[in-house]
Coordinates of N, CA and C in Angstrom, one line a residue:
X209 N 105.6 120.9 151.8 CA 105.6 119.6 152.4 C 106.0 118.5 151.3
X210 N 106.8 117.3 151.8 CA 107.3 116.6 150.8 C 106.8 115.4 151.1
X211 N 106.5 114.1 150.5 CA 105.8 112.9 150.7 C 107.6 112.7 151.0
X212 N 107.4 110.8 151.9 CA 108.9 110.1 151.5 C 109.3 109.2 150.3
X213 N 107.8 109.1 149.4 CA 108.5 108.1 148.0 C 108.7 108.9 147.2
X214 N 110.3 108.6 146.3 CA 110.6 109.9 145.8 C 109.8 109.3 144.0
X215 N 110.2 110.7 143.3 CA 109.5 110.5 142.1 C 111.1 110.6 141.0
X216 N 110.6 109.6 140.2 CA 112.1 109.6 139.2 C 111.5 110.4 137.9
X217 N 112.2 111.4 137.4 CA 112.0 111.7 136.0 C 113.0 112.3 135.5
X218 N 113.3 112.5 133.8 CA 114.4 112.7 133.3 C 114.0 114.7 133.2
X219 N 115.1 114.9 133.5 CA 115.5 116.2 133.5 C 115.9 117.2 131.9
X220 N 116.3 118.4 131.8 CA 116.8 118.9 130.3 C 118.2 118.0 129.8
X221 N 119.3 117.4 131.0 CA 120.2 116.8 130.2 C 120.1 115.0 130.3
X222 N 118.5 115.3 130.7 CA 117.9 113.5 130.1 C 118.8 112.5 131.6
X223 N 119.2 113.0 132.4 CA 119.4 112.3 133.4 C 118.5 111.9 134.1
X224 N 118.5 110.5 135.1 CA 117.2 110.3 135.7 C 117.5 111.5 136.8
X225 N 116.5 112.1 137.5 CA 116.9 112.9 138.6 C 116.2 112.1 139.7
X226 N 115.8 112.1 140.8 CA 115.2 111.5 142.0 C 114.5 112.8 142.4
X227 N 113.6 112.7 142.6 CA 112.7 114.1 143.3 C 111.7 113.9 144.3
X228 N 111.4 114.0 145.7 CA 110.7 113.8 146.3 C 109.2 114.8 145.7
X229 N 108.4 113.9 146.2 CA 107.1 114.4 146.0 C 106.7 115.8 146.6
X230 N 105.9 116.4 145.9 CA 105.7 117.9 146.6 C 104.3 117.7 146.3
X231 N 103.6 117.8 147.6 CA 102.5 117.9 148.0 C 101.5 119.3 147.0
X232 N 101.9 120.3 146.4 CA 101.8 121.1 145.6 C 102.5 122.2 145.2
X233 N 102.1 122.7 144.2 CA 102.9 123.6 143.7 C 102.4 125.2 143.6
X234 N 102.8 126.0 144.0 CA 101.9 127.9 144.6 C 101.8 127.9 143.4
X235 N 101.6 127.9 142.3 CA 101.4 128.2 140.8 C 101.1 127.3 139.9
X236 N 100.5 127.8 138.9 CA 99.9 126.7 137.4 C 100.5 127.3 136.4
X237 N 99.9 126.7 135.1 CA 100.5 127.6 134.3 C 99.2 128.6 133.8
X238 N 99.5 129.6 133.3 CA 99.1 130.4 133.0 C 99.0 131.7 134.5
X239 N 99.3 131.3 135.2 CA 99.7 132.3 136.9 C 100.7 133.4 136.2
X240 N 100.4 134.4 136.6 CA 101.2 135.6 136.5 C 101.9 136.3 137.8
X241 N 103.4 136.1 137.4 CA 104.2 135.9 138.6 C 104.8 137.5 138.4
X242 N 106.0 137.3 139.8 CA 107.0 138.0 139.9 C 107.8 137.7 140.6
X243 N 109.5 138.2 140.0 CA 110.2 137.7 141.1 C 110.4 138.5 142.3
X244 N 110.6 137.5 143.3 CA 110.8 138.6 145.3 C 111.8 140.0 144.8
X245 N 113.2 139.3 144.2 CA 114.0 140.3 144.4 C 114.6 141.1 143.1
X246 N 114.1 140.4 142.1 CA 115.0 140.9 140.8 C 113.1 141.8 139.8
X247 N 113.3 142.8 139.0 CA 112.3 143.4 138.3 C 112.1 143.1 137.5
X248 N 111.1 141.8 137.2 CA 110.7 141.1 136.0 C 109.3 140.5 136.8
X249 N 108.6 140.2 135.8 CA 107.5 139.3 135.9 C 107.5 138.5 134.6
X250 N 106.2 137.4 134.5 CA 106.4 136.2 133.6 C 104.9 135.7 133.7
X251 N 104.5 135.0 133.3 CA 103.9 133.8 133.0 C 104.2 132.4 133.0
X252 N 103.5 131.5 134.3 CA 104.0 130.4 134.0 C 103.5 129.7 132.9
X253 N 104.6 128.9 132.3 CA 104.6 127.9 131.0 C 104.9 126.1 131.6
X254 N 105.9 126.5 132.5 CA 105.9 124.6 133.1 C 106.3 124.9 134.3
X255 N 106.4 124.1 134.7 CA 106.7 123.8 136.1 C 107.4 122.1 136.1
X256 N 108.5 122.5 136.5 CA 109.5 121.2 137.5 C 109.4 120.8 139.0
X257 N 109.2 119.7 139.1 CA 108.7 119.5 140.8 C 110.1 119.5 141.3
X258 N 111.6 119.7 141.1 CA 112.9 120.7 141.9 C 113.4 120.8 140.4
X259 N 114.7 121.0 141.3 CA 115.4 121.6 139.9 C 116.1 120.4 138.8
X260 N 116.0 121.6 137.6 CA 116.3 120.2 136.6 C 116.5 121.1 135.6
X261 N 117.9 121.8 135.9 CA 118.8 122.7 135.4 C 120.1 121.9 134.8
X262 N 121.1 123.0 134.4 CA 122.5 122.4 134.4 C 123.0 122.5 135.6
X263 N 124.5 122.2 136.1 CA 124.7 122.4 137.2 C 125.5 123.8 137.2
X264 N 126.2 124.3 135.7 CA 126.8 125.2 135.4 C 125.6 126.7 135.3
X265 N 124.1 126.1 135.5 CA 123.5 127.2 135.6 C 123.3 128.0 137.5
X266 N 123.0 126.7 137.9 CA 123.1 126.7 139.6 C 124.1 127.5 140.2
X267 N 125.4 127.3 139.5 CA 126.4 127.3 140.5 C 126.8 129.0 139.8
X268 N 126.2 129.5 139.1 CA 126.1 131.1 138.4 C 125.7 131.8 138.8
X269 N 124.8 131.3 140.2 CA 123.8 132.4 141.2 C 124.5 132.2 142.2
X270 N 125.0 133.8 142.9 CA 125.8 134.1 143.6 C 125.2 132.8 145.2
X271 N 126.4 132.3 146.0 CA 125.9 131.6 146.5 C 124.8 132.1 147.9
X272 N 124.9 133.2 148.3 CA 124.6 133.9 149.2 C 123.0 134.0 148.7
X273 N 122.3 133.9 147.8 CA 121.1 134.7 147.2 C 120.5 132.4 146.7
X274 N 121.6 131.8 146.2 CA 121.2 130.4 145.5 C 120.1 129.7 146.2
X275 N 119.0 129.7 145.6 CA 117.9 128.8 146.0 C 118.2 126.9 146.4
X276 N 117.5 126.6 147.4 CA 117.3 125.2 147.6 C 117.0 124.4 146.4
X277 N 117.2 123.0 145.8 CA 116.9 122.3 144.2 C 115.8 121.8 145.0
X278 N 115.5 121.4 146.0 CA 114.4 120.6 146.4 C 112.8 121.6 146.7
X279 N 112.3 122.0 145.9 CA 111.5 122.7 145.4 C 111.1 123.0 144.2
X280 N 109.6 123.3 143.9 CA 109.2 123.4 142.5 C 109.8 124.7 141.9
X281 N 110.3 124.5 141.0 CA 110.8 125.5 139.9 C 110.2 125.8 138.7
X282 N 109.9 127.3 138.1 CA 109.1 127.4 137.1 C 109.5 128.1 135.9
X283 N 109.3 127.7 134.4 CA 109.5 128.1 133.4 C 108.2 129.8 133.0
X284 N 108.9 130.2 132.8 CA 108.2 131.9 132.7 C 108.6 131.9 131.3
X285 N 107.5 132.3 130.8 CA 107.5 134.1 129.6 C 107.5 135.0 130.1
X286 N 108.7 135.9 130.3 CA 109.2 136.6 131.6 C 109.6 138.3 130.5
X287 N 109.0 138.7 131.4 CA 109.4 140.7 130.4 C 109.5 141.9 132.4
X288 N 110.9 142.4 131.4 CA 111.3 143.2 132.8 C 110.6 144.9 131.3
X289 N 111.3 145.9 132.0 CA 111.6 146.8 131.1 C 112.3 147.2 129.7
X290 N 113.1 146.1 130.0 CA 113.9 145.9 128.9 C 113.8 145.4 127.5
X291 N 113.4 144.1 127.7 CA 113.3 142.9 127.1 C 112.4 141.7 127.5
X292 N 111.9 141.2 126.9 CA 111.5 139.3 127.1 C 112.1 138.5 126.7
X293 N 112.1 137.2 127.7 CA 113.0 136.6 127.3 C 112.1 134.9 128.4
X294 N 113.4 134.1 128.2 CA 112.5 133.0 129.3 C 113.5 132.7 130.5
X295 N 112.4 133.2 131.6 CA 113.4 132.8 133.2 C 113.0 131.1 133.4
X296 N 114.2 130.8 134.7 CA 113.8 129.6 134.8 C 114.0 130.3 136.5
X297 N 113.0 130.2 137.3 CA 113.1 130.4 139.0 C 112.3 129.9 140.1
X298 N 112.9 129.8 140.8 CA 112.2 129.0 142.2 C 111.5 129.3 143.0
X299 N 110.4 128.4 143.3 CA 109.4 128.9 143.8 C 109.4 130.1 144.9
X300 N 110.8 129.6 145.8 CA 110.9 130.6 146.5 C 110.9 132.1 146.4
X301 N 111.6 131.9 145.1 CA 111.6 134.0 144.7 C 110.2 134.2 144.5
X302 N 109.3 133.6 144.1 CA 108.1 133.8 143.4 C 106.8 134.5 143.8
X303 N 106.7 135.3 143.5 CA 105.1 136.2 144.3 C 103.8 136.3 143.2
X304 N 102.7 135.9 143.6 CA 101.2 136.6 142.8 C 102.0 137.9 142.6
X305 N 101.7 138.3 141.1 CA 101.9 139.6 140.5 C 100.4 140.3 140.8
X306 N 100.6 141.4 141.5 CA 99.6 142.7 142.0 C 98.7 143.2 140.5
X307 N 99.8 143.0 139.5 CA 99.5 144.4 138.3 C 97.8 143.7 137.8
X308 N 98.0 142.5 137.6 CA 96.9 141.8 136.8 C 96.7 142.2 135.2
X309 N 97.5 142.8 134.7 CA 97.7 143.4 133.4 C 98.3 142.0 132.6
X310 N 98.3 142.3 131.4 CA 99.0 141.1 130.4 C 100.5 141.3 130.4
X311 N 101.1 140.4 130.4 CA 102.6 140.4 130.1 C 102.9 140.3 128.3
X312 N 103.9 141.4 128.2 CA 104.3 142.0 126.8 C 105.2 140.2 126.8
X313 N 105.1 139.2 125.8 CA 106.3 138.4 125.8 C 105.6 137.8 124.3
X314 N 107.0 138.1 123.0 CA 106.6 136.9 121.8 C 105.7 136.4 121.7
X315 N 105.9 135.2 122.9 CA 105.3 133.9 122.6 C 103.8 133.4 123.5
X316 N 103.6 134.7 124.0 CA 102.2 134.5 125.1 C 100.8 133.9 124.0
X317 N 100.9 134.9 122.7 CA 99.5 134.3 121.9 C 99.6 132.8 121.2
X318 N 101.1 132.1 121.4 CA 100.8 131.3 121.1 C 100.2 130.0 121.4
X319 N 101.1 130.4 123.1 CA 100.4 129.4 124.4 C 99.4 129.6 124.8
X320 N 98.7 130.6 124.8 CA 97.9 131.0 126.3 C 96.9 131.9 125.9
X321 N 95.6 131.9 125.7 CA 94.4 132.9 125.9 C 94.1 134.0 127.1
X322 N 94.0 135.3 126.9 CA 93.7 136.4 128.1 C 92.5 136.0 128.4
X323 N 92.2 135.7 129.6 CA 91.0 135.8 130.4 C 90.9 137.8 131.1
X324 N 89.5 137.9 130.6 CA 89.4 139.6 131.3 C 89.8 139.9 132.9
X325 N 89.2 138.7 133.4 CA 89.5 138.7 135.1 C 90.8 139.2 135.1
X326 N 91.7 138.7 134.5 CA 93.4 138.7 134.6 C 94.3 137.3 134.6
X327 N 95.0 136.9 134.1 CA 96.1 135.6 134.1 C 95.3 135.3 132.6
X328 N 96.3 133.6 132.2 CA 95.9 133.5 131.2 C 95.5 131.9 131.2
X329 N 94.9 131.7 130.0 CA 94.5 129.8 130.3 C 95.3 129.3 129.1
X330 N 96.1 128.1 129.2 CA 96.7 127.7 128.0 C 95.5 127.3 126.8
X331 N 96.2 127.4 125.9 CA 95.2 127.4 124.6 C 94.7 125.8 124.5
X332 N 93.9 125.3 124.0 CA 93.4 123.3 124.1 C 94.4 122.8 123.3
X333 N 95.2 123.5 122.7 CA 96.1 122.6 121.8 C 97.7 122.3 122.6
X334 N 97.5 123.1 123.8 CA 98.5 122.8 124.4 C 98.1 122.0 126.2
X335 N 97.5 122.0 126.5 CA 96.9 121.3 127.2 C 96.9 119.3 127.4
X336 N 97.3 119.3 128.4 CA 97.1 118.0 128.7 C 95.9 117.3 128.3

């Protein structure tokens, strides 16, 4: 759901963007995700209330599969089988990850504390 007053903020190429309000967002950080259709999971790190990409990154995803910008999009510490690395994807692909296990990624111990339950809490030094 979207409110009608939109919210202005500057994006990665520092443009103002216009974004309508989103009533909320399916994930925090520290939520341990996965994507619907691609084999990777992540860790959210930020979250964007839509998109606030390049436009040369948008227009790279086949158009048939391209997510809506008007939606929250999320910054991941993201590990497939391969490698880690950092996704940027839309809420839409996005699912609660089943495994509840830690994600292998660099940079997790530096942001983020394991809770035993499962997911992780950002550390107080990064924290609002």
């Amino acid at each position: 759901m979207t409110s009608e007053s939109p919210l202005e903020f500057a994006g990665n190429d520092r443009k103002a963007v216009t974004a309508p309000l989103i009533d909320r967002a399916r994930f925090a950080p520290g939520d341990i995700v996965r994507h619907r259709m691609f084999d990777f999971r992540g860790v959210v790190f930020d979250i964007d209330p839509v998109f606030a990409n390049s436009d040369e990154w948008y227009e790279a995803i086949p158009e048939g599969i391209r997510p809506a910008k008007e939606q929250p999009f999320y910054h991941l510490l993201a590990e497939n089988e391969d490698s880690s690395y950092i996704a940027y994807v839309s809420q839409q692909n996005l699912v609660a990850d089943g495994e509840r296990g830690p994600v292998d990624h660099p940079q997790i111990d530096a942001m983020f504390e394991w809770l035993d339950q499962g997911g992780y809490r950002l550390r107080a030094i990064h924290r609002h």
